[in-house]
GROMACS .gro file of C-alpha atoms in nm:
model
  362
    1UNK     CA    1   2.061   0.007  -3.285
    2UNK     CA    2   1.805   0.223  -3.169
    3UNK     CA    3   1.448   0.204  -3.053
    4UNK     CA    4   1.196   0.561  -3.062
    5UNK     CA    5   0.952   0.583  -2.793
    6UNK     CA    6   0.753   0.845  -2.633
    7UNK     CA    7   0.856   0.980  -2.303
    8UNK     CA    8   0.789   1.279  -2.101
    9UNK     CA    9   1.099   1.500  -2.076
   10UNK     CA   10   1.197   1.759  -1.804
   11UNK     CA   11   1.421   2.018  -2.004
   12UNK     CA   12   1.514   2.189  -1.727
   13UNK     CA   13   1.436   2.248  -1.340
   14UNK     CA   14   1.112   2.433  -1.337
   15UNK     CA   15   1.010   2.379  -1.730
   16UNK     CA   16   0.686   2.196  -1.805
   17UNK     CA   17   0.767   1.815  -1.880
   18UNK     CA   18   0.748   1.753  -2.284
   19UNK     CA   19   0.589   1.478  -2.419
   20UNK     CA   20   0.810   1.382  -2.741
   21UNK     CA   21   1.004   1.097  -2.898
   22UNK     CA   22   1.312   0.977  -2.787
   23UNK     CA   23   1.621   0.745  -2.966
   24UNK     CA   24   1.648   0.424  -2.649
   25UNK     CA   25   1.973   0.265  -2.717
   26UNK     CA   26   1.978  -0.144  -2.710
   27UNK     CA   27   2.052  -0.254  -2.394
   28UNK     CA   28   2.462  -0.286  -2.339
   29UNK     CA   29   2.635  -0.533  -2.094
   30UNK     CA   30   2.455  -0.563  -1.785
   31UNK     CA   31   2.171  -0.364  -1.894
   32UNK     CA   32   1.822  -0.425  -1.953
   33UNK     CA   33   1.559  -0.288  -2.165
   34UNK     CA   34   1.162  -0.270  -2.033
   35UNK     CA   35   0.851  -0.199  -2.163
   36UNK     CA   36   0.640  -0.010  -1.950
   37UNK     CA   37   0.297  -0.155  -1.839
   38UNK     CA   38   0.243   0.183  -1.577
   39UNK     CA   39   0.403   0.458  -1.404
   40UNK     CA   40   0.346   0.589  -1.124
   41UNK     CA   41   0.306   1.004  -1.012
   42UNK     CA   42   0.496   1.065  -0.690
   43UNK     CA   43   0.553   1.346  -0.525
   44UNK     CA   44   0.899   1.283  -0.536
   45UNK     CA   45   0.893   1.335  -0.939
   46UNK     CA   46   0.709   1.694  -0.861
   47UNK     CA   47   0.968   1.786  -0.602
   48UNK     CA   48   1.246   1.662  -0.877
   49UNK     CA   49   1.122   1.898  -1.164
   50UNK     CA   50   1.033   2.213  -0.886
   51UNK     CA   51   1.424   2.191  -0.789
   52UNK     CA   52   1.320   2.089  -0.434
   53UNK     CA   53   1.556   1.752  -0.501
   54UNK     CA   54   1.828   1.827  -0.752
   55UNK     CA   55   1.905   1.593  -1.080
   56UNK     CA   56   2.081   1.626  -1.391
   57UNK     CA   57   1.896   1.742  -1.669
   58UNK     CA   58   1.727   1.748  -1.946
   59UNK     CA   59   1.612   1.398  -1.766
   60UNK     CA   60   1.304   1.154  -1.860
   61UNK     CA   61   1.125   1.138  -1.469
   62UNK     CA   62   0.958   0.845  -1.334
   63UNK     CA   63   1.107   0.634  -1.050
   64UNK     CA   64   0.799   0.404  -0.990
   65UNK     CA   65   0.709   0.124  -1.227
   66UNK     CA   66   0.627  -0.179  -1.357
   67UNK     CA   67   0.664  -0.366  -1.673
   68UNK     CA   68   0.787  -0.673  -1.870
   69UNK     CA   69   1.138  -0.702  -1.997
   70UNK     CA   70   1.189  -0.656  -2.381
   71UNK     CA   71   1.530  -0.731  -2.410
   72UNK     CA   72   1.905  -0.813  -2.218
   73UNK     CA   73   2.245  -0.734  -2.243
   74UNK     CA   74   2.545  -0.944  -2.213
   75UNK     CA   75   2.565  -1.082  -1.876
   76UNK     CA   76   2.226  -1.061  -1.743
   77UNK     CA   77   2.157  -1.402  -1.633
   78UNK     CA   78   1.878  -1.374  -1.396
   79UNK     CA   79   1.610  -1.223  -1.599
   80UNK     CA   80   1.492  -1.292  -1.996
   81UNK     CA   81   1.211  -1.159  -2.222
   82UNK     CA   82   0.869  -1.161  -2.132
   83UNK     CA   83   0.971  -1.152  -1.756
   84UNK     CA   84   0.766  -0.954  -1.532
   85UNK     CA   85   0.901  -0.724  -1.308
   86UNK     CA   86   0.891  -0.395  -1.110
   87UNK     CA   87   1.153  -0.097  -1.142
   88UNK     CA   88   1.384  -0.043  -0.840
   89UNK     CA   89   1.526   0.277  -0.846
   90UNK     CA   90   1.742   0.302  -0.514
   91UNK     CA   91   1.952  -0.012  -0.564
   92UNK     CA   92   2.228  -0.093  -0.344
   93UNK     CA   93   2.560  -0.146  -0.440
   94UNK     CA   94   2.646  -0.366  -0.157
   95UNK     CA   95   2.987  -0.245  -0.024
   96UNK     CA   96   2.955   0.096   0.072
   97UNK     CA   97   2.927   0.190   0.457
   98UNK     CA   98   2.554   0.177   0.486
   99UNK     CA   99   2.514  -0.119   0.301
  100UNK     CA  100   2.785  -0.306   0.512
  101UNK     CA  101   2.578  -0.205   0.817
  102UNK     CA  102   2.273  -0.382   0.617
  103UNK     CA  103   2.104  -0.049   0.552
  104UNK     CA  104   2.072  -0.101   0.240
  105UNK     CA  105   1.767   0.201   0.207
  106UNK     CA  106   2.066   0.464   0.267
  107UNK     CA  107   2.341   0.339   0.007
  108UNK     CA  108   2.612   0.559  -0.078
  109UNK     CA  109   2.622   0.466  -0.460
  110UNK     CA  110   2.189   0.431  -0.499
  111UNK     CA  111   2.196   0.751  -0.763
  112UNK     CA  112   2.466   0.732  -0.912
  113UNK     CA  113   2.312   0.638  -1.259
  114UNK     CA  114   2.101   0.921  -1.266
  115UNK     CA  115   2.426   1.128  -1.359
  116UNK     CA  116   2.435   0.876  -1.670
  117UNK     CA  117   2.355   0.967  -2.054
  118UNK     CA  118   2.104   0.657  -2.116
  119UNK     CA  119   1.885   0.798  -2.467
  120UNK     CA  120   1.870   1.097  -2.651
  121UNK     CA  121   1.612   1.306  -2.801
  122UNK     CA  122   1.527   1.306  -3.186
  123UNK     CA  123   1.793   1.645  -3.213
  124UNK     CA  124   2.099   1.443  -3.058
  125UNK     CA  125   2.026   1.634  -2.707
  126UNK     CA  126   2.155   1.382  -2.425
  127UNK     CA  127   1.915   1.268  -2.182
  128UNK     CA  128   1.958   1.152  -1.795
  129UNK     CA  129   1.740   0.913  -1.598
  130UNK     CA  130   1.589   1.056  -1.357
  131UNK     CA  131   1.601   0.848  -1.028
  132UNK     CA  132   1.778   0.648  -1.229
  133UNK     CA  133   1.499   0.433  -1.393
  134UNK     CA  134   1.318   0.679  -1.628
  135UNK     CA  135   0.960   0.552  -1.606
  136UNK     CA  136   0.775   0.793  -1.786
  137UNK     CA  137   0.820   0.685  -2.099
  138UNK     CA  138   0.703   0.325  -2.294
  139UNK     CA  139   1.030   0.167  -2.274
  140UNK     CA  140   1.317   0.174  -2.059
  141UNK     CA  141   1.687   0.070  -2.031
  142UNK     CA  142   1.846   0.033  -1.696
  143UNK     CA  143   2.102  -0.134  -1.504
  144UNK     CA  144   1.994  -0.530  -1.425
  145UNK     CA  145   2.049  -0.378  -1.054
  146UNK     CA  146   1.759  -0.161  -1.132
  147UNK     CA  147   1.488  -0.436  -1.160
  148UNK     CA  148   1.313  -0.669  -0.987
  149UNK     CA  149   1.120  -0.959  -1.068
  150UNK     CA  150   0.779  -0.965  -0.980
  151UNK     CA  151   0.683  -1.233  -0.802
  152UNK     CA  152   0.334  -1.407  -0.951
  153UNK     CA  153  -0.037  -1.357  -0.963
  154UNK     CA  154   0.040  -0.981  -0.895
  155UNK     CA  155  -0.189  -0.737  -1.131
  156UNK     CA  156   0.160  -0.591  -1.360
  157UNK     CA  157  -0.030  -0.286  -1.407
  158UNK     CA  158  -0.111  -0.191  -1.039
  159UNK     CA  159   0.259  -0.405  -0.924
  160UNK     CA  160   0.383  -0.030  -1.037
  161UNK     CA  161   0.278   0.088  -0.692
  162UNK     CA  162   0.470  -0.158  -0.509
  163UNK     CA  163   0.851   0.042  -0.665
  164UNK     CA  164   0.770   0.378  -0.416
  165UNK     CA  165   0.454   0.455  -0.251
  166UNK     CA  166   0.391   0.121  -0.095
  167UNK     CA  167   0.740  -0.028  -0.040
  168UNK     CA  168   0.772   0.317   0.152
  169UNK     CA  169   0.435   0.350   0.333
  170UNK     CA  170   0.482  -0.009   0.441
  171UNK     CA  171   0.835   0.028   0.585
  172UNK     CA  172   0.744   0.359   0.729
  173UNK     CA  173   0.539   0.106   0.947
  174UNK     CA  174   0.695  -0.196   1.013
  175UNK     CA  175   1.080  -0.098   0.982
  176UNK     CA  176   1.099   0.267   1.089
  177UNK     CA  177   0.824   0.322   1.360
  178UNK     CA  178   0.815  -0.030   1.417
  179UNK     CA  179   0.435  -0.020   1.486
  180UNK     CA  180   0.302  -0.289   1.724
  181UNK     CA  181  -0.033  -0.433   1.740
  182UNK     CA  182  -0.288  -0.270   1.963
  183UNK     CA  183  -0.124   0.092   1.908
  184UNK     CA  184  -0.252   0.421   1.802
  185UNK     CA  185  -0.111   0.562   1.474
  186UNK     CA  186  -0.193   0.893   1.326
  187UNK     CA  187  -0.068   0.932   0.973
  188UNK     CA  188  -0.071   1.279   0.810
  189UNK     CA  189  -0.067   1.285   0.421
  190UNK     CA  190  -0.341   1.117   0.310
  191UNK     CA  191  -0.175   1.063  -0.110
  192UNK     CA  192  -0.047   0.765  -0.251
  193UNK     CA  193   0.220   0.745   0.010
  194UNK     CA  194  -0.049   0.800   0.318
  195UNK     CA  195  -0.276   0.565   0.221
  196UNK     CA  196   0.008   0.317   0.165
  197UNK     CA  197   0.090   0.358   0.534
  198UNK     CA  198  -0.285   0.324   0.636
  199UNK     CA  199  -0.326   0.035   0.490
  200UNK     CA  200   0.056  -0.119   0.671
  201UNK     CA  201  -0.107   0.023   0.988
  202UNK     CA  202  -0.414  -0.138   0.964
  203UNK     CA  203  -0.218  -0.476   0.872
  204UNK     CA  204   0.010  -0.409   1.155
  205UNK     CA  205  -0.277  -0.455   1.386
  206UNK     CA  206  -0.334  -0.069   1.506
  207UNK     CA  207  -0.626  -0.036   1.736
  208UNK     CA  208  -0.667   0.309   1.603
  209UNK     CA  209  -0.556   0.486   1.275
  210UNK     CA  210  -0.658   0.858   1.251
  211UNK     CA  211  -0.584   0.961   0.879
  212UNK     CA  212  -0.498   1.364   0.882
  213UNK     CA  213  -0.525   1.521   0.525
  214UNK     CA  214  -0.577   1.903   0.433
  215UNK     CA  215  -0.880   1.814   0.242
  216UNK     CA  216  -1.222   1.704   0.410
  217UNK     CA  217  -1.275   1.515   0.051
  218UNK     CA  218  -0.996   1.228   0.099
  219UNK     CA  219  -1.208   1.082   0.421
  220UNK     CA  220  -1.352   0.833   0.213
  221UNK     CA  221  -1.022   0.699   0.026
  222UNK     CA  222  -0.880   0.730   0.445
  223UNK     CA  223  -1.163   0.479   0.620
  224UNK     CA  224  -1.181   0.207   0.276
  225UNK     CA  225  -0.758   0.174   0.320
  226UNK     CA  226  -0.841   0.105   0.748
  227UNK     CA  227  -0.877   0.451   0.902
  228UNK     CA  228  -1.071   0.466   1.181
  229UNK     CA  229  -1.081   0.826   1.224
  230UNK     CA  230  -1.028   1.132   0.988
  231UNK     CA  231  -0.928   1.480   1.132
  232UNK     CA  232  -0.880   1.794   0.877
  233UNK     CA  233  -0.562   1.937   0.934
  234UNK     CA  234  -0.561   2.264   1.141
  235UNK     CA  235  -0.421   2.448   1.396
  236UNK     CA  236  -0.585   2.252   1.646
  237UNK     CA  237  -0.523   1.890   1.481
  238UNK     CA  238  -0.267   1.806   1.802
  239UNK     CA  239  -0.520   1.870   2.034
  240UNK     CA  240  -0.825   1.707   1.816
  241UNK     CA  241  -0.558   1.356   1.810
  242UNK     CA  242  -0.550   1.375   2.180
  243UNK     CA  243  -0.904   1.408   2.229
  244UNK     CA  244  -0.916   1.094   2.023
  245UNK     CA  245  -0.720   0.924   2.247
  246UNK     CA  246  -0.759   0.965   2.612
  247UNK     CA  247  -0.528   1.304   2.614
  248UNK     CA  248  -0.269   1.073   2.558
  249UNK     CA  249  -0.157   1.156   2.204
  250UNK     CA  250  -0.096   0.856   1.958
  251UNK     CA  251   0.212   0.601   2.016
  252UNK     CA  252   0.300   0.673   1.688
  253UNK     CA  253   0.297   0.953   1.427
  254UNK     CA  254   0.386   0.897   1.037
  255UNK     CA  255   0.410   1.257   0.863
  256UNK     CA  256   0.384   1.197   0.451
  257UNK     CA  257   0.342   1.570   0.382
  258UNK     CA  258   0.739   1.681   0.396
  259UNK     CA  259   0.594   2.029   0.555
  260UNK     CA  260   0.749   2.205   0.867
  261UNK     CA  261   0.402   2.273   1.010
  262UNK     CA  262   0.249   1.893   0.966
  263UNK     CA  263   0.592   1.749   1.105
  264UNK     CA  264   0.563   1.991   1.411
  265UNK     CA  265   0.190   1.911   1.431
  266UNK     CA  266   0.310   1.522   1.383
  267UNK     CA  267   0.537   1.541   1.695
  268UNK     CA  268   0.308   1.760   1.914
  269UNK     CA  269   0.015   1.443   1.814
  270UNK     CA  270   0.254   1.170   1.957
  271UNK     CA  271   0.208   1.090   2.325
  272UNK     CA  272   0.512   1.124   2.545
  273UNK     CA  273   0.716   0.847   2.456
  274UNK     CA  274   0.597   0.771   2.158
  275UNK     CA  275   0.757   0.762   1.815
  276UNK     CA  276   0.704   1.069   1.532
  277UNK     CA  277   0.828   0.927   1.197
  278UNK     CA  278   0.910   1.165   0.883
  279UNK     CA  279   0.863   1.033   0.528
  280UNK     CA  280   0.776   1.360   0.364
  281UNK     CA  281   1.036   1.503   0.170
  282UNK     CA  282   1.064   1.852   0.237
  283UNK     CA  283   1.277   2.202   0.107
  284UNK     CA  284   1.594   2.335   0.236
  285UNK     CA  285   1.373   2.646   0.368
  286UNK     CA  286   1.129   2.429   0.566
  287UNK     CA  287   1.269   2.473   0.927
  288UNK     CA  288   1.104   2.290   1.235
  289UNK     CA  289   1.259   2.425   1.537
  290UNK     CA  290   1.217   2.267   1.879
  291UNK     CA  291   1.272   2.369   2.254
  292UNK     CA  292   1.540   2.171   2.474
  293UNK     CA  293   1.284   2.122   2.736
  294UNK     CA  294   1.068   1.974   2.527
  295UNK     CA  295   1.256   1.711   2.405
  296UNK     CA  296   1.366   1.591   2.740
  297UNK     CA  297   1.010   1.643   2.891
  298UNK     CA  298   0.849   1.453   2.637
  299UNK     CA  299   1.075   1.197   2.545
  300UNK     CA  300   0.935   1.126   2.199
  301UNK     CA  301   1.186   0.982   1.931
  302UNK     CA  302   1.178   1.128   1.637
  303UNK     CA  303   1.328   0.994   1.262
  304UNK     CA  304   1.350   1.015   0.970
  305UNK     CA  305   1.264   0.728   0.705
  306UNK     CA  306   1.433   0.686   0.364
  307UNK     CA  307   1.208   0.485   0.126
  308UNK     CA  308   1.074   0.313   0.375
  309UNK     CA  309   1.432   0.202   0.563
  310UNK     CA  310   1.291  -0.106   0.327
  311UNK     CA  311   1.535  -0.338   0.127
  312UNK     CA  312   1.348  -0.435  -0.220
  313UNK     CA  313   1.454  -0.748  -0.277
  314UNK     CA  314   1.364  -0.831   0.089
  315UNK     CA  315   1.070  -0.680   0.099
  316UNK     CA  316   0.886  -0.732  -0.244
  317UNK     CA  317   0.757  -1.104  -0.200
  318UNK     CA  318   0.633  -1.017   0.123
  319UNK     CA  319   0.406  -0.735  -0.002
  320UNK     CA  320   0.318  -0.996  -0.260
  321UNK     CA  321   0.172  -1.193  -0.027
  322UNK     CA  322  -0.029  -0.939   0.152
  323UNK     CA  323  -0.162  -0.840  -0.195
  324UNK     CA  324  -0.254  -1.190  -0.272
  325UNK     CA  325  -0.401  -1.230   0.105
  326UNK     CA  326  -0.651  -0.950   0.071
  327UNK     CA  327  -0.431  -0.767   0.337
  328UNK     CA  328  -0.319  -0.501   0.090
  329UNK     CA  329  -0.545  -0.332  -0.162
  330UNK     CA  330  -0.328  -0.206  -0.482
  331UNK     CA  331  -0.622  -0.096  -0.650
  332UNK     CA  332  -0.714   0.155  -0.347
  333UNK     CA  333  -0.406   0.367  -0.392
  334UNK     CA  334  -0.501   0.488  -0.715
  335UNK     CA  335  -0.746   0.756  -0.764
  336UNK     CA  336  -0.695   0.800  -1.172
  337UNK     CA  337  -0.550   0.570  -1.433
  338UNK     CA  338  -0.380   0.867  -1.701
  339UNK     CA  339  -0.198   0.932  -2.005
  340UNK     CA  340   0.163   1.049  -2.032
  341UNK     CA  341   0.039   1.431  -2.151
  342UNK     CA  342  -0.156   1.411  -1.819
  343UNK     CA  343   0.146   1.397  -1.561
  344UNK     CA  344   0.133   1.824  -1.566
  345UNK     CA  345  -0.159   1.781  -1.430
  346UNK     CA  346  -0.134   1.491  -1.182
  347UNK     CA  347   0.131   1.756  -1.059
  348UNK     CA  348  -0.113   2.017  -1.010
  349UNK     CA  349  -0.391   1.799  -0.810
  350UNK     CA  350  -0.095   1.705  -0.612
  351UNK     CA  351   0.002   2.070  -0.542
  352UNK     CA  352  -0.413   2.097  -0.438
  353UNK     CA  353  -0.384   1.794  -0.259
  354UNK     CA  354  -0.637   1.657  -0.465
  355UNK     CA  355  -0.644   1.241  -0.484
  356UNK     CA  356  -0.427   0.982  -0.416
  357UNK     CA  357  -0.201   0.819  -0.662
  358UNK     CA  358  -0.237   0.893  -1.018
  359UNK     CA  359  -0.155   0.601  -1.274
  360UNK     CA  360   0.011   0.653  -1.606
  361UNK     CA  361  -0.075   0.328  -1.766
  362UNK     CA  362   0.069   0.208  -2.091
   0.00000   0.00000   0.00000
């Protein structure tokens, strides 16, 4: 049996995404199927259909989402109909060498589904998922691995948020630059992603968060998620984040951009000693070259942070509590609630650096 549903398809690397019907097969053994309460727009999904990351295709897009289970295969135990839950679409396999070492974020085997054939178009063309989940479309089927249950009195509609931008903005924080309370953070990128680290910042207990963005226009979005301070990116944005505080330069430095020139402007921002962070996911052509003096003079660490170096499972309830707490504000993140025909042009305000996240809700 088959199910048609609407999804937005990427023919090929570079085409505009197509908004048609596609043939969702029932769930199979260990699978399950879910019905799509909202997707969210990352900047991952523009850099999957520009080339910048590579998948299979034609592929249905979408890696961040939330919904409530339709239906399971044989064997799925731990989750029924009507259960809420979010998409996961980096899960671990659990024996590989990473996930021995209990880095689960950098699993050998997280993608490999992505190669798979999971639906077809209404012509018989086979279709991939992309980042393995395939949000962007009503309904989904996916690999019981694949989801997680949301834990309650979340919002399903905004829990979407909580499968990228925030799991990844709040580890960028707390597991990867390890902020500690009283410190300086300066976090360039002010999108979905950015204000998702803002916000763990502020929650962290920074004593100053300068928010960096190439638009004067995001300020607002920057101080209501904690920001203390808004610079527009420049030139001189090192030297303006060191005016800021005491010629020091900030202990810590989160880049969300994925752009040679903000990461080299991230470092040059961090105080000697301090720790410069990368979560922006950049081309193969963006080169960021540095000095051998300079790294011994300076002594900065610098690293680079794979969905947040978070574990999902781990991590999820936690959020869930901030979110229930007040701490973190779902609702913030989002800067327009859309259709799927409207994803081409989330892409382009993205591009313009326009907004934070968009929402496709169901």
């Amino acid at each position: 049996m088959t199910r048609t549903v609407r999804a937005a398809v990427l023919p090929a690397v570079g085409a505009p995404l197509a908004v048609t019907e596609i043939e969702l097969p029932d769930p199979g053994p260990g699978q399950v199927r879910v019905r799509l309460a909202a997707a969210g727009v990352c900047h991952s999904d523009l850099s999957l259909s520009d080339g910048t990351m590579r998948v299979p295709v034609p592929a249905v897009l979408g890696h961040e989402g939330a919904g409530t289970v339709a239906a399971v295969g044989e064997g799925v135990t731990r989750l029924s109909p009507g259960d809420p839950v979010v998409l996961n679409w980096a899960p671990s396999c659990g024996s590989c060498h990473a996930c021995t070492l209990g880095e689960v974020w950098l699993c050998a085997n997280a993608l490999n589904g992505s190669a798979d054939v999971y639906a077809r178009t209404a012509d018989g063309t086979d279709l991939h998922p992309g980042l393995n989940v395939a949000a962007f479309a009503e309904e989904t089927v996916v690999a019981e691995s694949c989801v997680l249950p949301l834990p309650a009195d979340i919002p399903l509609t905004d829990a979407a948020l909580l499968g990228c931008a925030v799991l990844t903005g709040y580890g960028a924080v707390h597991h990867s630059a390890r902020v500690r309370r009283g410190e300086t953070v300066a976090v360039f990128g002010v999108g979905g992603v950015g204000l998702a680290t803002v916000q763990a910042a502020r929650i962290a207990g920074a004593s100053r968060i300068i928010a960096v963005d190439v638009s004067a226009e995001k300020e607002g979005l920057a101080r209501a998620a904690g920001a203390t301070d808004y610079v527009v990116a420049s030139d001189t944005t090192p030297r303006e984040i060191r005016a800021l505080t005491g010629k020091q330069g900030v202990d810590v430095a989160v880049e969300c951009v994925g752009r040679a020139v903000s990461i080299r402007a991230a470092w040059e921002s961090t105080r000697r000693g301090g720790r410069t962070t990368v979560v922006g996911i950049g081309a193969r052509t963006e080169q960021v070259t540095f000095n051998a003096l300079e790294l011994f003079h300076w002594g900065r660490t610098l690293s680079g942070c794979v969905y947040g170096n978070s574990d999902p499972a781990r991590d999820l309830p936690l959020l869930a509590e901030h979110v229930r707490a007040g701490r973190l504000d779902l609702t913030a993140l989002v800067t327009e609630r859309i259709a799927l025909e409207d994803i081409p042009v989330a892409f382009e305000n993205m591009l313009a650096g326009k907004g934070g996240r968009a929402l496709v809700v169901f």
